[in-house]
Tab-separated table of C-alpha atoms and ligand atoms in Angstrom:
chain	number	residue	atom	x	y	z
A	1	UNK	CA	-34.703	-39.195	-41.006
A	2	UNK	CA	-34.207	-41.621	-38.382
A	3	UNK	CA	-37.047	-43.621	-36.950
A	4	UNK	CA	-36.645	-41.412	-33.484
A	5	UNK	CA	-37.322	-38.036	-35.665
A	6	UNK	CA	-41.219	-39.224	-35.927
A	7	UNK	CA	-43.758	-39.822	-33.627
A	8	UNK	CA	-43.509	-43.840	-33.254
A	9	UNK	CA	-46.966	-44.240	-34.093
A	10	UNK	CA	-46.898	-42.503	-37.750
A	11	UNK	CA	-46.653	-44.680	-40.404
A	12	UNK	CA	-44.518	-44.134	-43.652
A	13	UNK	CA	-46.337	-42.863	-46.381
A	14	UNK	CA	-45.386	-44.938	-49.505
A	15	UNK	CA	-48.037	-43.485	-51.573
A	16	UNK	CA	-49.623	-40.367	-53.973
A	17	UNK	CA	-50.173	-37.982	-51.004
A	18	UNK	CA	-50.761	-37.274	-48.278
A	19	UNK	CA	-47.201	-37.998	-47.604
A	20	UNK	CA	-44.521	-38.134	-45.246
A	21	UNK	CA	-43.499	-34.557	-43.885
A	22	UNK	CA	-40.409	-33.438	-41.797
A	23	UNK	CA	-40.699	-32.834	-38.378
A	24	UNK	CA	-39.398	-29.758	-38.554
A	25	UNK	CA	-42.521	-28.737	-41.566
A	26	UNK	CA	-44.935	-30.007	-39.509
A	27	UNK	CA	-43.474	-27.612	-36.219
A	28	UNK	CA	-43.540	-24.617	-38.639
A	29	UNK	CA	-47.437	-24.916	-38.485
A	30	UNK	CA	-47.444	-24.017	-33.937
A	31	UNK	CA	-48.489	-20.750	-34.918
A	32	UNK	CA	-51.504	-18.856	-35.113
A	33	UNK	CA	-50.938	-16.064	-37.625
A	34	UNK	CA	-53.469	-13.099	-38.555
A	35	UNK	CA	-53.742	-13.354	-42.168
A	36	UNK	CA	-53.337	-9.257	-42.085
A	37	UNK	CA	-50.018	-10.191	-39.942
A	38	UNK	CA	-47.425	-9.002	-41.582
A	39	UNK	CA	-45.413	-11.895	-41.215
A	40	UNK	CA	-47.430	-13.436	-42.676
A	41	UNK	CA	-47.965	-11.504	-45.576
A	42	UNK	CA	-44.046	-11.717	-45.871
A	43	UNK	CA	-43.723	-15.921	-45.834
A	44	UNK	CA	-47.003	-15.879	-49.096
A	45	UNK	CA	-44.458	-13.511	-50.826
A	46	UNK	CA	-41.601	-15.328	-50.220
A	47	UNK	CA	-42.933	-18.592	-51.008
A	48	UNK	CA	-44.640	-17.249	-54.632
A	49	UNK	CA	-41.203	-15.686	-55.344
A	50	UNK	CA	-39.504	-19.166	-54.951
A	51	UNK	CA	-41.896	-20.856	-56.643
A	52	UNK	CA	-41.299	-19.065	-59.912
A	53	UNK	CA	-37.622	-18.937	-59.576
A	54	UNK	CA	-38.194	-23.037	-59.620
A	55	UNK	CA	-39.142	-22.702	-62.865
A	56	UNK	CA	-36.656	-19.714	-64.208
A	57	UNK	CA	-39.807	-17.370	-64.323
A	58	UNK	CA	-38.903	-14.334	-63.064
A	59	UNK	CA	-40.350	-11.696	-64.635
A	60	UNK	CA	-42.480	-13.750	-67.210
A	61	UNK	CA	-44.496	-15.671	-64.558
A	62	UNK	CA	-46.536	-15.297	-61.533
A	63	UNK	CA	-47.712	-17.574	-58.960
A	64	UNK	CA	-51.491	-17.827	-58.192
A	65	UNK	CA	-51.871	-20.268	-54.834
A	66	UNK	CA	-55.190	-21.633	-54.218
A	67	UNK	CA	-56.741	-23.202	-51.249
A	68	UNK	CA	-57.744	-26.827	-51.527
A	69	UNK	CA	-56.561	-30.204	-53.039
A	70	UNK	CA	-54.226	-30.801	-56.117
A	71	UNK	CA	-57.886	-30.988	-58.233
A	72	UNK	CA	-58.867	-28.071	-57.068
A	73	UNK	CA	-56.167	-25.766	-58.935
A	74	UNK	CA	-56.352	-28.432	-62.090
A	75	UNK	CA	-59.761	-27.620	-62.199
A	76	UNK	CA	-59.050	-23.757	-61.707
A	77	UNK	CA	-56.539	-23.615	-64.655
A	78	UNK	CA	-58.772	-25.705	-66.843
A	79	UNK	CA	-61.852	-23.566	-66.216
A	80	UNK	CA	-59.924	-20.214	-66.744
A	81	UNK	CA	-57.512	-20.219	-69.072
A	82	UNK	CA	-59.957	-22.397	-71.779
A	83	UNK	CA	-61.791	-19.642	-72.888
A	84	UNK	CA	-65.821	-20.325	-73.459
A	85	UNK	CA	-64.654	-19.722	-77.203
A	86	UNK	CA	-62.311	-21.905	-76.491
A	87	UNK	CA	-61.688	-26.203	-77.199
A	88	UNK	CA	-58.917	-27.749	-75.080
A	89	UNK	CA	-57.338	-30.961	-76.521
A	90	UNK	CA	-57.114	-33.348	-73.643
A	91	UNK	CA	-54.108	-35.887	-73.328
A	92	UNK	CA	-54.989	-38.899	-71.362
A	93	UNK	CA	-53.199	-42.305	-70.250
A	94	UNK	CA	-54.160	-42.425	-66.711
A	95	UNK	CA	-56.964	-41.469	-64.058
A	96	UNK	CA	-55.809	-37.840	-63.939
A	97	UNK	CA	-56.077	-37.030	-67.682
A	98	UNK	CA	-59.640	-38.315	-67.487
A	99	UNK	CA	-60.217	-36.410	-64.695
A	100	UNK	CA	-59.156	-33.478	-66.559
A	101	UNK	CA	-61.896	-34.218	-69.006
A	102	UNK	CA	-64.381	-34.988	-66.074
A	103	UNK	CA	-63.596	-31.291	-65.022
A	104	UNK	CA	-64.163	-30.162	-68.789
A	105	UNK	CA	-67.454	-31.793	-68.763
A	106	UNK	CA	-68.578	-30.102	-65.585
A	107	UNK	CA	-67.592	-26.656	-67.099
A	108	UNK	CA	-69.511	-27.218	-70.271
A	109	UNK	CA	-66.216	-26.853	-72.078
A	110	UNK	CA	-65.365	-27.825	-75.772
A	111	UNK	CA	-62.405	-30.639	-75.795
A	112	UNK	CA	-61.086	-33.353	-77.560
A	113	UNK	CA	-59.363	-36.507	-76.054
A	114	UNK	CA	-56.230	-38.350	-77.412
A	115	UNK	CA	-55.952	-41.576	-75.273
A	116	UNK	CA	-53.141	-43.850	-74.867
A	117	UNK	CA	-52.835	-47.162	-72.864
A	118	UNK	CA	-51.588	-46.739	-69.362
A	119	UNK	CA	-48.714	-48.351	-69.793
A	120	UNK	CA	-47.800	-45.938	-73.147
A	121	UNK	CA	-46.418	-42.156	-72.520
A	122	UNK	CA	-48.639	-39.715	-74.777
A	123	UNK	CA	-47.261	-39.050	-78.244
A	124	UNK	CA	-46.231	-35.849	-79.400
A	125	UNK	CA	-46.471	-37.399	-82.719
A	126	UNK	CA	-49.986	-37.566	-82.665
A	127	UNK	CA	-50.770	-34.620	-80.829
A	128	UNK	CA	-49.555	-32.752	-83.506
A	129	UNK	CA	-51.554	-34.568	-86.262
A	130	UNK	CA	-54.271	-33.854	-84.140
A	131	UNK	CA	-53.808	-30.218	-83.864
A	132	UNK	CA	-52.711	-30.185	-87.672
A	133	UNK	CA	-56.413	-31.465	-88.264
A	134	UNK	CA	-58.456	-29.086	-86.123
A	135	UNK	CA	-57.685	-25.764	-86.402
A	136	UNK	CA	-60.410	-25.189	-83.467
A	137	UNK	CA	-58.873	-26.595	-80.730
A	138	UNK	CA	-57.094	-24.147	-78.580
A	139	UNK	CA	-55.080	-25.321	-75.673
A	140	UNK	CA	-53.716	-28.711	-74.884
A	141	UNK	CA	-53.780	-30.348	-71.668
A	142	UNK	CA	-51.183	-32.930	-70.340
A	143	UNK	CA	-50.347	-34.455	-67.083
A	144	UNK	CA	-46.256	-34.633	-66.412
A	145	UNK	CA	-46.018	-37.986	-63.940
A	146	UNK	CA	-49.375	-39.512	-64.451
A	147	UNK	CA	-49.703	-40.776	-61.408
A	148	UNK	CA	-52.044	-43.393	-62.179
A	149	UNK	CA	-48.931	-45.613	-62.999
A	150	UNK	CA	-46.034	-43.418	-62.239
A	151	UNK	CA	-45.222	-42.791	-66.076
A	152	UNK	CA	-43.076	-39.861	-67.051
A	153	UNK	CA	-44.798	-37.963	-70.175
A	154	UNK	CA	-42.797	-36.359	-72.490
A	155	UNK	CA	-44.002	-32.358	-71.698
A	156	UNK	CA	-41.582	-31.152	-73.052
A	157	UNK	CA	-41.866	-32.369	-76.211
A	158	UNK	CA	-45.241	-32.021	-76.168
A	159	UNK	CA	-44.866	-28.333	-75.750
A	160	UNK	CA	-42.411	-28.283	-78.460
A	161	UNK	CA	-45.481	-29.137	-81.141
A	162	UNK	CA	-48.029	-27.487	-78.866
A	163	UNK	CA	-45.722	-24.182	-79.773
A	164	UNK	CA	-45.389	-24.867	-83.768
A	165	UNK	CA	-49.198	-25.344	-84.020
A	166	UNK	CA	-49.478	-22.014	-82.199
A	167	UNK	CA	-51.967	-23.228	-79.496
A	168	UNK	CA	-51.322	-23.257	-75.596
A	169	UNK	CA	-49.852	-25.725	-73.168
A	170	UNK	CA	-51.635	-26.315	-69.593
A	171	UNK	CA	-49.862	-29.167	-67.641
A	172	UNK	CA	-50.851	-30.621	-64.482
A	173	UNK	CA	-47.304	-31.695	-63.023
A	174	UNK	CA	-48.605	-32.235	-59.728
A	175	UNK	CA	-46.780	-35.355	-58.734
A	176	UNK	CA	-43.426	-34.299	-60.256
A	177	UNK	CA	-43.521	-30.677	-59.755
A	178	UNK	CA	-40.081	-30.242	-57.182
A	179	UNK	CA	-38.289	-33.477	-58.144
A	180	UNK	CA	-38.146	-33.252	-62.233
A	181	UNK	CA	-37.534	-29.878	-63.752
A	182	UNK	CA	-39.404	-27.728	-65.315
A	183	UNK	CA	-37.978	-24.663	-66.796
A	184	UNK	CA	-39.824	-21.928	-68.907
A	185	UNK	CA	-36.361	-21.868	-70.580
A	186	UNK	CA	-37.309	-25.366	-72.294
A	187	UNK	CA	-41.111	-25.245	-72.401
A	188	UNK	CA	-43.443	-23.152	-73.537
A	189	UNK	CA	-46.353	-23.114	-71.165
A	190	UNK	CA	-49.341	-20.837	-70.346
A	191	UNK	CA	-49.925	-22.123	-66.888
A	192	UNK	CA	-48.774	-25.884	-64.451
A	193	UNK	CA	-50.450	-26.370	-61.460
A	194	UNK	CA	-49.180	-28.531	-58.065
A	195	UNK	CA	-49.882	-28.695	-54.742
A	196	UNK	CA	-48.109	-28.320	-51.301
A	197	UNK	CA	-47.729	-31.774	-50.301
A	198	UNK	CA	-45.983	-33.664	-53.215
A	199	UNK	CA	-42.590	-33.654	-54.142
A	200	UNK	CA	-41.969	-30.159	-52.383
A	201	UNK	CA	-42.619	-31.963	-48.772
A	202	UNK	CA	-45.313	-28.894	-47.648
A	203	UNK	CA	-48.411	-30.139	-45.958
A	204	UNK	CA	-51.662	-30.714	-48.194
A	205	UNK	CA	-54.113	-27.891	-48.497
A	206	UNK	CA	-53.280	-25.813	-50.914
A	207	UNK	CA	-52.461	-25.924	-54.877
A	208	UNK	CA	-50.602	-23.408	-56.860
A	209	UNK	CA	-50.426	-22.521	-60.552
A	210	UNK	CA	-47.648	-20.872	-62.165
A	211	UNK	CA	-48.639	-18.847	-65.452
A	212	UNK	CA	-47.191	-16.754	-67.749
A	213	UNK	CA	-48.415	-13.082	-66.701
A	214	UNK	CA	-49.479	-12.525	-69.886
A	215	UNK	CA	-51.875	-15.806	-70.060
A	216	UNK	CA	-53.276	-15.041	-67.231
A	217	UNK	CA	-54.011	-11.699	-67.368
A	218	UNK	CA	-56.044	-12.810	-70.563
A	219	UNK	CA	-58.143	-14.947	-68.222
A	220	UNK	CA	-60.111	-12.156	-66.438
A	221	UNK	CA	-63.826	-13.011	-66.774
A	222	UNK	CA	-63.281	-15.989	-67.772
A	223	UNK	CA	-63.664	-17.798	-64.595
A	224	UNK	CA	-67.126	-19.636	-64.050
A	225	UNK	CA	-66.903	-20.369	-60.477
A	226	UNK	CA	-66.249	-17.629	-57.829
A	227	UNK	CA	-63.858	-19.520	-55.569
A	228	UNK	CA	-61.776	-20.859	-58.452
A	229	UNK	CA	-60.985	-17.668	-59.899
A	230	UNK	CA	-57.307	-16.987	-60.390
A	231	UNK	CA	-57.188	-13.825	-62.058
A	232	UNK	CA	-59.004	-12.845	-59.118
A	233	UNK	CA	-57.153	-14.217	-56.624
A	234	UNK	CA	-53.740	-12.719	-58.162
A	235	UNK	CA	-55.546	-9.299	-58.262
A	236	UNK	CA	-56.013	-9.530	-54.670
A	237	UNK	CA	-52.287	-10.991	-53.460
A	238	UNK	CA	-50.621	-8.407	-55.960
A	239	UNK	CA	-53.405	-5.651	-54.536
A	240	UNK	CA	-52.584	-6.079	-50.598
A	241	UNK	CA	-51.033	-9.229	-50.023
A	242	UNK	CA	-54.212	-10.620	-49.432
A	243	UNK	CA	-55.668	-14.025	-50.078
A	244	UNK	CA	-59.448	-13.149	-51.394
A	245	UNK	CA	-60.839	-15.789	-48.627
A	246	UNK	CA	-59.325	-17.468	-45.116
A	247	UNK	CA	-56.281	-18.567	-46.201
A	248	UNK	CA	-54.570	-21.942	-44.720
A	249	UNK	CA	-52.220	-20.171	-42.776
A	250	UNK	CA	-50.269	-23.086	-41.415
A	251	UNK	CA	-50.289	-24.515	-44.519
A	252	UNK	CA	-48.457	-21.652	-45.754
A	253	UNK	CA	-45.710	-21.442	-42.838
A	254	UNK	CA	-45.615	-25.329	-43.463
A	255	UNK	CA	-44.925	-24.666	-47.104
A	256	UNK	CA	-42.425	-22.007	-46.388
A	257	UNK	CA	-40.072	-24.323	-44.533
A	258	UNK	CA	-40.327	-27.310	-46.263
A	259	UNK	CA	-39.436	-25.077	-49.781
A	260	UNK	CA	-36.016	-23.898	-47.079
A	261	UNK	CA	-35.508	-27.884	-46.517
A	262	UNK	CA	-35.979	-28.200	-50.625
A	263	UNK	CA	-33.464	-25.426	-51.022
A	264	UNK	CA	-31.176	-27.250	-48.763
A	265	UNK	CA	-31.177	-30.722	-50.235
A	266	UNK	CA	-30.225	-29.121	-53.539
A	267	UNK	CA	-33.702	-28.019	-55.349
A	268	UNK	CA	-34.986	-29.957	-57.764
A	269	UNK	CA	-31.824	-32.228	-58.152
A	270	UNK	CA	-31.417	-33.014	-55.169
A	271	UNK	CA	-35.407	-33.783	-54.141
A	272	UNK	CA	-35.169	-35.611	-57.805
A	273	UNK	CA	-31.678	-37.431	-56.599
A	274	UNK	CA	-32.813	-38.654	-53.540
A	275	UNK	CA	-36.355	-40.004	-55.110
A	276	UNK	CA	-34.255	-41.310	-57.598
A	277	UNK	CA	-32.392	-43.642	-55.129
A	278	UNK	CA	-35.554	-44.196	-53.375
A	279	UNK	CA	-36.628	-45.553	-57.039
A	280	UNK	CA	-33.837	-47.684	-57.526
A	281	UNK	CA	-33.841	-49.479	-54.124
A	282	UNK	CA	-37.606	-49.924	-54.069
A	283	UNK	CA	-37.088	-51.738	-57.518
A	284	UNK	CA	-34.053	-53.860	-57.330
A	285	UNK	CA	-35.480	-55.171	-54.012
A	286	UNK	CA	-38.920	-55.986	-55.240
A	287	UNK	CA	-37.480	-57.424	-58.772
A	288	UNK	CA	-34.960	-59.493	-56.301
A	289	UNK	CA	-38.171	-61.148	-54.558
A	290	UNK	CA	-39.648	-61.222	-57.949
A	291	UNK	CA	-42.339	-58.385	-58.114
A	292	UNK	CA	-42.334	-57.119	-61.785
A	293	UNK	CA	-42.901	-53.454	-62.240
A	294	UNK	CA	-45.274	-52.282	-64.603
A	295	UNK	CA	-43.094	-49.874	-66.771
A	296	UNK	CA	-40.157	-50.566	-68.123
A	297	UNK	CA	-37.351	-48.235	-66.277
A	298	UNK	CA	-37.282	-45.956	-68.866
A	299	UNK	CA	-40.573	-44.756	-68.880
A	300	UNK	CA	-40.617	-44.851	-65.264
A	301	UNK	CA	-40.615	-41.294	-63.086
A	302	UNK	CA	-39.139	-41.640	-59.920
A	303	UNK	CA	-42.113	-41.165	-58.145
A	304	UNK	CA	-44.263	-44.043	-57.623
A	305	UNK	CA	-44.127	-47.440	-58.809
A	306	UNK	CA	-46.937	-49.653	-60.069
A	307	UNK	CA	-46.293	-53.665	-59.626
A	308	UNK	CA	-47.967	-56.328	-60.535
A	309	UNK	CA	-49.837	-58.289	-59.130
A	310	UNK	CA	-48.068	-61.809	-57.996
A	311	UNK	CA	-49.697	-64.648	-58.989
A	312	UNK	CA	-49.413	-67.141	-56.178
A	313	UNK	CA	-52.840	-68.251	-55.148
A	314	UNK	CA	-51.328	-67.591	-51.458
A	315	UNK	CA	-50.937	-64.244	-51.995
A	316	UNK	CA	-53.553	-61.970	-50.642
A	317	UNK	CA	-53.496	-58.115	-51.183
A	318	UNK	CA	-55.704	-57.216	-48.309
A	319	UNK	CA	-53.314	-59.114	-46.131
A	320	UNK	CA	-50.111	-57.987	-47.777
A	321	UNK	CA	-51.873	-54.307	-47.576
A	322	UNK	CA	-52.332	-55.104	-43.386
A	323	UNK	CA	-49.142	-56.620	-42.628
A	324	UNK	CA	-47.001	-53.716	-44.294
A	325	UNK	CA	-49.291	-50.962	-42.646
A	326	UNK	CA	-48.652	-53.020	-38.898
A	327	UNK	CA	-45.195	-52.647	-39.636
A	328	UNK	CA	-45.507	-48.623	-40.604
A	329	UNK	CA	-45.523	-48.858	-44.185
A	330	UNK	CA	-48.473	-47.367	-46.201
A	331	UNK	CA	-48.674	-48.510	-49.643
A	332	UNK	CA	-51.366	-47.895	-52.107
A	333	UNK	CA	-53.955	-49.877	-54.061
A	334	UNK	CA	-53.680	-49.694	-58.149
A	335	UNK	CA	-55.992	-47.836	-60.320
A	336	UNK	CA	-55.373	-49.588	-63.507
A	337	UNK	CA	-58.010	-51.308	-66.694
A	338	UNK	CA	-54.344	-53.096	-68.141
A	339	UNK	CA	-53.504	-55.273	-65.054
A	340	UNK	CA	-54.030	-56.263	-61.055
A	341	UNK	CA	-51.260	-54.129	-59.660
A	342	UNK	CA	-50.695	-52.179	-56.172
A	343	UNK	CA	-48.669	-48.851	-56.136
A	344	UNK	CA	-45.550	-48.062	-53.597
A	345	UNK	CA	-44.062	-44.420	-54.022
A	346	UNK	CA	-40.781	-43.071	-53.349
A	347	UNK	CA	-41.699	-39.317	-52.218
A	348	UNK	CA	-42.240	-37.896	-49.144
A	349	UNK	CA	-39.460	-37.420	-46.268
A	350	UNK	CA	-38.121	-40.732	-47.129
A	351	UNK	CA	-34.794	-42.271	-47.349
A	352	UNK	CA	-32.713	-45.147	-48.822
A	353	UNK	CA	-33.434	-46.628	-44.849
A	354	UNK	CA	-37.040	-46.282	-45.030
A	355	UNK	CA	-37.608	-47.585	-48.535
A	356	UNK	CA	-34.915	-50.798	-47.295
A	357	UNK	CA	-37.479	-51.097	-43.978
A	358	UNK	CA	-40.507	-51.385	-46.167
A	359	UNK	CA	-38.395	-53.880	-48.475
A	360	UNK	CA	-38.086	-56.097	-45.149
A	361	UNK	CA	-41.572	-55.485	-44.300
A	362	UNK	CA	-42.554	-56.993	-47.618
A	363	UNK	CA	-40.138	-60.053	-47.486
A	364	UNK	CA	-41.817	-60.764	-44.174
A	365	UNK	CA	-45.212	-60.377	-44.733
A	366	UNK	CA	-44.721	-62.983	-47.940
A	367	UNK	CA	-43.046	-65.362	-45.701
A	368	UNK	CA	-45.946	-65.118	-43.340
A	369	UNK	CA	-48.889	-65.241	-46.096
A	370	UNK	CA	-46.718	-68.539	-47.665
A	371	UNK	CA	-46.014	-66.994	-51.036
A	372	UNK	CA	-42.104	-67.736	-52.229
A	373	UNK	CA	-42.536	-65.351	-54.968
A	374	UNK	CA	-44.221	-61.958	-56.071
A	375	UNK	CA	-43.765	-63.219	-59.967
A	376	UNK	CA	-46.803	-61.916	-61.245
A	377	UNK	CA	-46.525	-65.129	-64.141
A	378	UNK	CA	-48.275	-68.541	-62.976
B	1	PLP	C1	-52.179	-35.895	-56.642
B	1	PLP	C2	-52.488	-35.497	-58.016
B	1	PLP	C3	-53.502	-34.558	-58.302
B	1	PLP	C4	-54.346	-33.918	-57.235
B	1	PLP	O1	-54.981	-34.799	-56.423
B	1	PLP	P1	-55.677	-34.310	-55.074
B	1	PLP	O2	-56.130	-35.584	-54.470
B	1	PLP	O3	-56.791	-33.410	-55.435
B	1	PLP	O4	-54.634	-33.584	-54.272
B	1	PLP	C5	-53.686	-34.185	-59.614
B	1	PLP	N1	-52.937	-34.690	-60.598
B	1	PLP	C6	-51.961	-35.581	-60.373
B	1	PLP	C7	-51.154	-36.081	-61.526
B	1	PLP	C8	-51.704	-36.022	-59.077
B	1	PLP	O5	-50.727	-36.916	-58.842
């Protein structure tokens, strides 16, 4: 990941997506594949196979993929697998858990919200008090990384009471899905969606969700929108190989070597290893030049990092935002109610050497903009 592997005029992407790729992902997509090729059909097999191995599902799980966005598969499981009969208990402490309602809303479906700070993981505690006190509520929803802030959720004991209470688990583990695990071996789940372009490197288009076969097949008729339709879609892959509409075919071939390039860093420890180190770099730098993060390290995921605000008067975030991106470093605005912040993230095809660049870029563009300090106390 030298700076001679990319174009000179693409910027690193220190942010939620769309993110840095390989060259060698985005050269997968210099092909113009039939989607009756069978190639083709081939690399959508291969690439739903690996998914599920990812999370130890063989032979209890399928993958469903889905053309569009991250949102566009969160909204797909939400609006399937909640049944019409059905209330979904909704776990929020960021953007994407409320977005999760938003999609509920839209759907007409029943739910209930637990909401914690942004700064606060989501309690099992309380979920299960929750579920203990409404016997209606059906599924429970829960984002893994809420991305919002970059805090790590605790799914897994989530799922733990989700699975006592005898209700189902739906988690959207879209930013961490590649870099933290996730095994069906430790969590009980009826379907996760993610996307191409996150921790697993692909480029964006598509989301996928991984179910349990049996969940899913539950979900036929359910769906209220014909595009969204998963059962549907599975149908057709598992029928003839077939995507029901165009699929993003270089997408696809992008996805299916940059989940070889995951396979040869090492999977999910060594994506989550190298993020990780990203993490750790990005944060000891910024703390030495005296940023504060958000989150105290251990409720941070190694995936983005929120930081607040400085306070010196000098310091302007339009200008910090500018000088970084002239030097080829993309950051990322926050999205918080609790405090002023802006967001840098550690995934992507980046390295120790990038995240040290953008540490460099950020001690100059302070210098520049007259601000000793990014303390964010006055
Ligand atoms: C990125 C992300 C999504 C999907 O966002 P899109 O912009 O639709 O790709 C959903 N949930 C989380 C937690 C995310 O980080």
């Amino acid at each position: 990941m030298t700076q001679a592997e990319k174009p000179a005029q693409d910027p690193w992407l220190l942010t939620p997506g769309p993110l840095t790729t390989s060259r060698t992902v985005k050269e997968a997509m210099l092909h113009d594949y039939g989607s009756r090729d069978q190639r083709f059909i081939d690399i959508n097999r291969h690439v739903r196979d690996r998914l599920v191995e990812i999370i130890e599902g063989q032979g209890s799980h399928v993958c469903v993929p889905l053309q569009g966005s991250g949102t566009f598969v969160v909204e797909a499981m939400l609006s399937n697998f909640v049944p019409s009969s059905g209330k979904v208990l909704i776990l929020i402490n960021g953007a994407y858990g409320a977005r999760m309602q938003a999609i509920c809303e839209y759907h007409r479906l029943q739910s209930e919200v637990l909401q914690w700070p942004e700064d606060k993981p989501v309690d099992p505690g309380q979920v299960a008090e929750c579920l203990a006190g409404d016997s209606s509520i059906t599924h429970v929803a829960v984002v893994h990384c809420e991305t919002t802030t970059g805090i790590l959720n605790p799914i897994e004991a989530v799922g733990k009471v989700v699975s006592q209470a005898g209700r189902s688990l739906l988690i959207d583990s879209m930013s961490a899905f590649g870099a933290l695990p996730v095994s069906t071996k430790e969590i009980n789940f009826d379907a996760l969606v993610a996307s191409s372009n996150k921790c697993l490197e692909g480029a964006p288009g598509m989301g996928f969700c991984l179910a349990s076969e049996s969940a899913l097949t539950a979900t036929e008729g359910n769906s209220d929108s014909l595009c969204l339709d998963l059962y549907q879609q599975w149908r057709g892959l598992e029928s003839n190989g077939q995507w029901r509409f165009t699929p993003p075919t270089h997408c696809i071939l992008a996805f299916d070597q940059a989940l070889k390039e995951f396979d040869d860093e090492g999977a999910v420890a060594g994506r989550g290893g190298r993020y990780r180190e990203n993490c750790e770099v990005l944060v000891a730098g910024m703390r030495a030049m005296g940023f504060e993060t958000l989150l105290p390290d251990a409720l941070q995921a190694p995936i983005i990092v929120t930081f607040k605000m400085p306070a010196d008067s000098a310091f302007d975030f339009q200008r910090f935002y500018d000088g970084l991106s002239e030097r080829g470093y993309v950051i990322y605005p926050g999205k918080l109610t609790v405090a002023e912040s802006f967001r840098m993230g550690c995934i992507g095809r980046l390295g120790i050497s990038e995240m040290r660049g953008a540490l460099e870029a950020v001690r100059i563009v302070m210098e520049e903009m007259g601000v000793d300090s990014g303390s964010p106390a006055d």
